[in-house]
Amino acid sequence: MSQTATLPTERRATKVELVDLELNATKTKMQGIAMSYNDPADIGFFVESHLPGSFAKSIKEAARSLPLHVFHDDMAEFGHVGMPIGVASEWDDRDELLRVVWDLYNDQKSQRAAQLATPDENGNAALGYFSVRFLPIRSNWTMAKEWNPDLGSDHKDRVERIESRLVSVGLVSTPAFIRTPVEWVRSATPPGREAGQRRVDAWSRYLEDVKAGPR
């Protein structure tokens, strides 16, 4: 009479460890007008305006990597170089204006800047405007017949920027071009956060059952 051998049940074990992770960070976006074209601004010793399309080439070449700063603190001063608070994600370059959407970082400085730039019910904010830093490439100058800045804008030289390289954009409280406001600041949790949390909860329950052993 033959007997069938009973093989031992094969078991494998592995260490299960749950680690708390930030599944999704809140994403803050900001939109505003970086430049209003054909809009003369009194710079001090001359009057400046930018023509439509003057930033088109530099936007095409480096639009996605263009940084946003606070008060142009990307400029080296006493050996210090400021960190950007965000980066451009969308561009809308029209005949009248240059509109940009920024993705802001989640560090304390960037989020504080976002709070100060958020318009209130009257459209006012402590950092409610944009200011560009650029390198002029082609310009058209018109010299004043009687240059005297003490007499106002009509007695100053004028320059039209035909082409410029856009270096960075900064949040400011007092812009050179007044028609460059922050239009809105929005924060949103990326989709999938609830589903991800449910998976973590399920794994937590499973781990507790494994620790408890057979019942």
Short mmCIF file of C-alpha atoms in Angstrom, two decimals:
data_model
loop_
_atom_site.label_atom_id
_atom_site.label_comp_id
_atom_site.label_asym_id
_atom_site.label_seq_id
_atom_site.Cartn_x
_atom_site.Cartn_y
_atom_site.Cartn_z
CA MET A 1 0.00 0.00 0.00
CA SER A 2 1.57 3.21 -1.10
CA GLN A 3 1.54 6.33 0.97
CA THR A 4 1.59 9.87 -0.32
CA ALA A 5 4.15 12.06 1.41
CA THR A 6 2.84 15.32 2.76
CA LEU A 7 5.13 18.16 1.84
CA PRO A 8 5.63 20.92 4.40
CA THR A 9 3.92 24.19 3.66
CA GLU A 10 6.44 26.61 2.23
CA ARG A 11 6.38 30.04 3.80
CA ARG A 12 8.38 33.12 3.04
CA ALA A 13 8.53 36.24 5.16
CA THR A 14 9.70 39.73 4.46
CA LYS A 15 9.91 42.80 6.61
CA VAL A 16 7.13 45.28 5.94
CA GLU A 17 7.72 48.85 6.95
CA LEU A 18 5.45 51.84 6.42
CA VAL A 19 7.10 55.19 5.96
CA ASP A 20 5.21 58.46 6.17
CA LEU A 21 5.56 60.28 2.89
CA GLU A 22 4.06 63.46 1.50
CA LEU A 23 2.02 61.90 -1.27
CA ASN A 24 1.07 65.13 -2.98
CA ALA A 25 2.11 68.66 -2.27
CA THR A 26 -0.28 71.53 -2.67
CA LYS A 27 0.40 73.27 -5.97
CA THR A 28 0.29 77.05 -6.12
CA LYS A 29 -0.12 78.86 -9.42
CA MET A 30 0.03 82.57 -10.15
CA GLN A 31 -1.03 84.48 -13.26
CA GLY A 32 -0.33 88.04 -14.24
CA ILE A 33 0.87 90.45 -16.91
CA ALA A 34 4.65 90.62 -17.18
CA MET A 35 4.70 93.40 -19.80
CA SER A 36 2.21 95.80 -21.38
CA TYR A 37 3.36 96.66 -24.88
CA ASN A 38 3.36 100.15 -26.41
CA ASP A 39 2.98 101.51 -22.89
CA PRO A 40 5.54 104.30 -22.25
CA ALA A 41 7.00 104.39 -18.76
CA ASP A 42 9.11 107.16 -17.27
CA ILE A 43 12.28 105.39 -16.10
CA GLY A 44 13.93 108.51 -14.71
CA PHE A 45 16.28 109.95 -17.29
CA PHE A 46 14.35 108.59 -20.29
CA VAL A 47 10.97 107.17 -21.30
CA GLU A 48 10.88 103.51 -22.30
CA SER A 49 8.37 101.29 -24.09
CA HIS A 50 8.48 97.72 -25.41
CA LEU A 51 7.09 96.76 -28.82
CA PRO A 52 4.89 93.69 -29.35
CA GLY A 53 6.99 90.62 -30.07
CA SER A 54 10.14 92.12 -28.57
CA PHE A 55 10.49 89.14 -26.18
CA ALA A 56 9.22 86.49 -28.62
CA LYS A 57 12.60 84.94 -29.41
CA SER A 58 13.77 84.60 -25.83
CA ILE A 59 10.39 83.23 -24.74
CA LYS A 60 10.60 80.55 -27.43
CA GLU A 61 14.14 79.62 -26.43
CA ALA A 62 13.83 79.55 -22.65
CA ALA A 63 10.21 80.04 -21.66
CA ARG A 64 9.88 76.96 -19.45
CA SER A 65 13.00 77.72 -17.44
CA LEU A 66 12.40 81.42 -16.82
CA PRO A 67 12.40 82.06 -13.06
CA LEU A 68 10.20 84.25 -10.89
CA HIS A 69 11.87 86.21 -8.09
CA VAL A 70 10.94 88.69 -5.40
CA PHE A 71 12.25 92.21 -6.16
CA HIS A 72 14.73 90.81 -8.72
CA ASP A 73 16.78 89.23 -5.95
CA ASP A 74 18.40 87.03 -8.58
CA MET A 75 20.86 89.89 -9.09
CA ALA A 76 24.12 89.39 -7.25
CA GLU A 77 24.49 91.85 -4.40
CA PHE A 78 27.30 91.66 -1.86
CA GLY A 79 28.05 88.12 -3.01
CA HIS A 80 24.47 86.90 -2.48
CA VAL A 81 22.31 85.37 -5.18
CA GLY A 82 18.63 84.99 -4.34
CA MET A 83 16.70 81.80 -4.94
CA PRO A 84 13.71 81.84 -7.32
CA ILE A 85 10.22 81.32 -5.94
CA GLY A 86 8.77 79.71 -9.06
CA VAL A 87 9.12 79.00 -12.75
CA ALA A 88 7.06 79.90 -15.82
CA SER A 89 4.66 77.24 -17.10
CA GLU A 90 2.41 79.04 -19.63
CA TRP A 91 2.87 82.05 -21.91
CA ASP A 92 0.36 84.20 -23.78
CA ASP A 93 2.24 86.76 -25.88
CA ARG A 94 -0.24 89.12 -27.57
CA ASP A 95 -0.08 92.48 -29.31
CA GLU A 96 -1.20 94.30 -26.17
CA LEU A 97 0.49 92.35 -23.36
CA LEU A 98 2.58 89.43 -22.23
CA ARG A 99 0.69 87.19 -19.77
CA VAL A 100 2.44 84.44 -17.79
CA VAL A 101 1.36 81.60 -15.50
CA TRP A 102 3.87 80.59 -12.84
CA ASP A 103 4.26 77.39 -10.82
CA LEU A 104 5.40 78.41 -7.35
CA TYR A 105 7.59 76.29 -5.10
CA ASN A 106 6.36 74.98 -1.75
CA ASP A 107 9.09 76.42 0.47
CA GLN A 108 8.30 79.05 3.08
CA LYS A 109 9.65 82.01 1.09
CA SER A 110 7.68 81.15 -2.04
CA GLN A 111 4.42 80.60 -0.20
CA ARG A 112 4.85 83.82 1.77
CA ALA A 113 5.38 85.69 -1.49
CA ALA A 114 2.21 84.08 -2.85
CA GLN A 115 0.26 85.40 0.15
CA LEU A 116 1.63 88.92 -0.30
CA ALA A 117 0.83 88.83 -4.03
CA THR A 118 -2.77 87.60 -3.68
CA PRO A 119 -5.15 90.45 -4.60
CA ASP A 120 -7.81 91.38 -2.04
CA GLU A 121 -11.44 92.17 -2.88
CA ASN A 122 -10.31 95.56 -4.20
CA GLY A 123 -7.52 94.10 -6.32
CA ASN A 124 -4.73 95.36 -4.04
CA ALA A 125 -1.73 93.38 -2.78
CA ALA A 126 1.59 94.13 -1.08
CA LEU A 127 3.43 92.47 -3.98
CA GLY A 128 0.78 93.04 -6.58
CA TYR A 129 2.82 93.70 -9.73
CA PHE A 130 5.43 92.16 -12.03
CA SER A 131 8.66 93.72 -13.22
CA VAL A 132 10.93 92.33 -15.93
CA ARG A 133 14.70 92.22 -16.03
CA PHE A 134 15.97 92.12 -19.61
CA LEU A 135 18.94 92.72 -21.87
CA PRO A 136 18.21 95.07 -24.82
CA ILE A 137 19.28 93.78 -28.24
CA ARG A 138 17.74 96.25 -30.69
CA SER A 139 16.34 99.64 -29.74
CA ASN A 140 15.09 102.80 -31.42
CA TRP A 141 16.06 106.03 -29.65
CA THR A 142 14.48 109.45 -30.11
CA MET A 143 16.42 112.26 -28.52
CA ALA A 144 14.66 115.20 -26.89
CA LYS A 145 15.24 118.59 -28.49
CA GLU A 146 15.70 120.18 -25.10
CA TRP A 147 16.59 117.46 -22.63
CA ASN A 148 15.67 118.47 -19.12
CA PRO A 149 14.27 115.69 -16.86
CA ASP A 150 13.23 118.27 -14.28
CA LEU A 151 10.54 119.47 -16.71
CA GLY A 152 8.87 116.05 -17.06
CA SER A 153 8.53 113.24 -19.58
CA ASP A 154 8.08 115.51 -22.60
CA HIS A 155 11.65 116.74 -22.14
CA LYS A 156 13.31 113.32 -21.93
CA ASP A 157 14.80 110.97 -24.50
CA ARG A 158 12.57 108.10 -25.58
CA VAL A 159 13.46 104.51 -26.43
CA GLU A 160 11.44 101.73 -28.05
CA ARG A 161 12.72 98.24 -27.32
CA ILE A 162 12.43 96.34 -30.59
CA GLU A 163 14.04 93.12 -29.35
CA SER A 164 15.16 92.15 -25.87
CA ARG A 165 16.24 89.02 -24.04
CA LEU A 166 14.01 88.32 -21.07
CA VAL A 167 16.21 87.35 -18.12
CA SER A 168 13.78 87.06 -15.22
CA VAL A 169 10.57 88.44 -13.76
CA GLY A 170 10.16 89.76 -10.24
CA LEU A 171 7.25 90.43 -7.92
CA VAL A 172 7.30 94.07 -6.85
CA SER A 173 5.15 96.57 -5.01
CA THR A 174 5.86 99.52 -7.33
CA PRO A 175 6.40 98.61 -10.99
CA ALA A 176 7.87 100.69 -13.79
CA PHE A 177 4.91 99.70 -16.00
CA ILE A 178 1.72 100.14 -14.01
CA ARG A 179 -0.37 97.82 -16.22
CA THR A 180 1.45 94.67 -15.06
CA PRO A 181 -0.65 93.35 -12.15
CA VAL A 182 -0.85 89.94 -10.52
CA GLU A 183 -4.27 88.75 -11.68
CA TRP A 184 -4.80 85.74 -9.42
CA VAL A 185 -3.08 83.28 -7.10
CA ARG A 186 -4.58 79.81 -6.64
CA SER A 187 -3.66 76.78 -4.60
CA ALA A 188 -4.99 73.31 -5.38
CA THR A 189 -4.29 69.78 -4.28
CA PRO A 190 -3.29 67.64 -7.26
CA PRO A 191 -5.74 64.87 -8.20
CA GLY A 192 -5.16 61.44 -6.68
CA ARG A 193 -4.48 62.50 -3.11
CA GLU A 194 -7.59 60.76 -1.69
CA ALA A 195 -6.92 57.58 -3.62
CA GLY A 196 -3.33 57.55 -2.42
CA GLN A 197 -4.42 58.05 1.17
CA ARG A 198 -6.86 55.14 0.89
CA ARG A 199 -4.02 52.90 -0.25
CA VAL A 200 -1.91 53.96 2.72
CA ASP A 201 -4.81 53.29 5.10
CA ALA A 202 -5.32 49.84 3.59
CA TRP A 203 -1.65 48.97 4.03
CA SER A 204 -1.79 50.23 7.61
CA ARG A 205 -4.70 47.91 8.40
CA TYR A 206 -2.91 45.01 6.72
CA LEU A 207 0.24 45.62 8.76
CA GLU A 208 -1.76 45.68 11.99
CA ASP A 209 -3.36 42.34 11.07
CA VAL A 210 0.06 40.81 10.35
CA LYS A 211 1.41 42.02 13.70
CA ALA A 212 -1.63 40.61 15.54
CA GLY A 213 -1.06 37.11 14.11
CA PRO A 214 -3.62 34.32 13.68
CA ARG A 215 -6.95 34.81 15.41
#
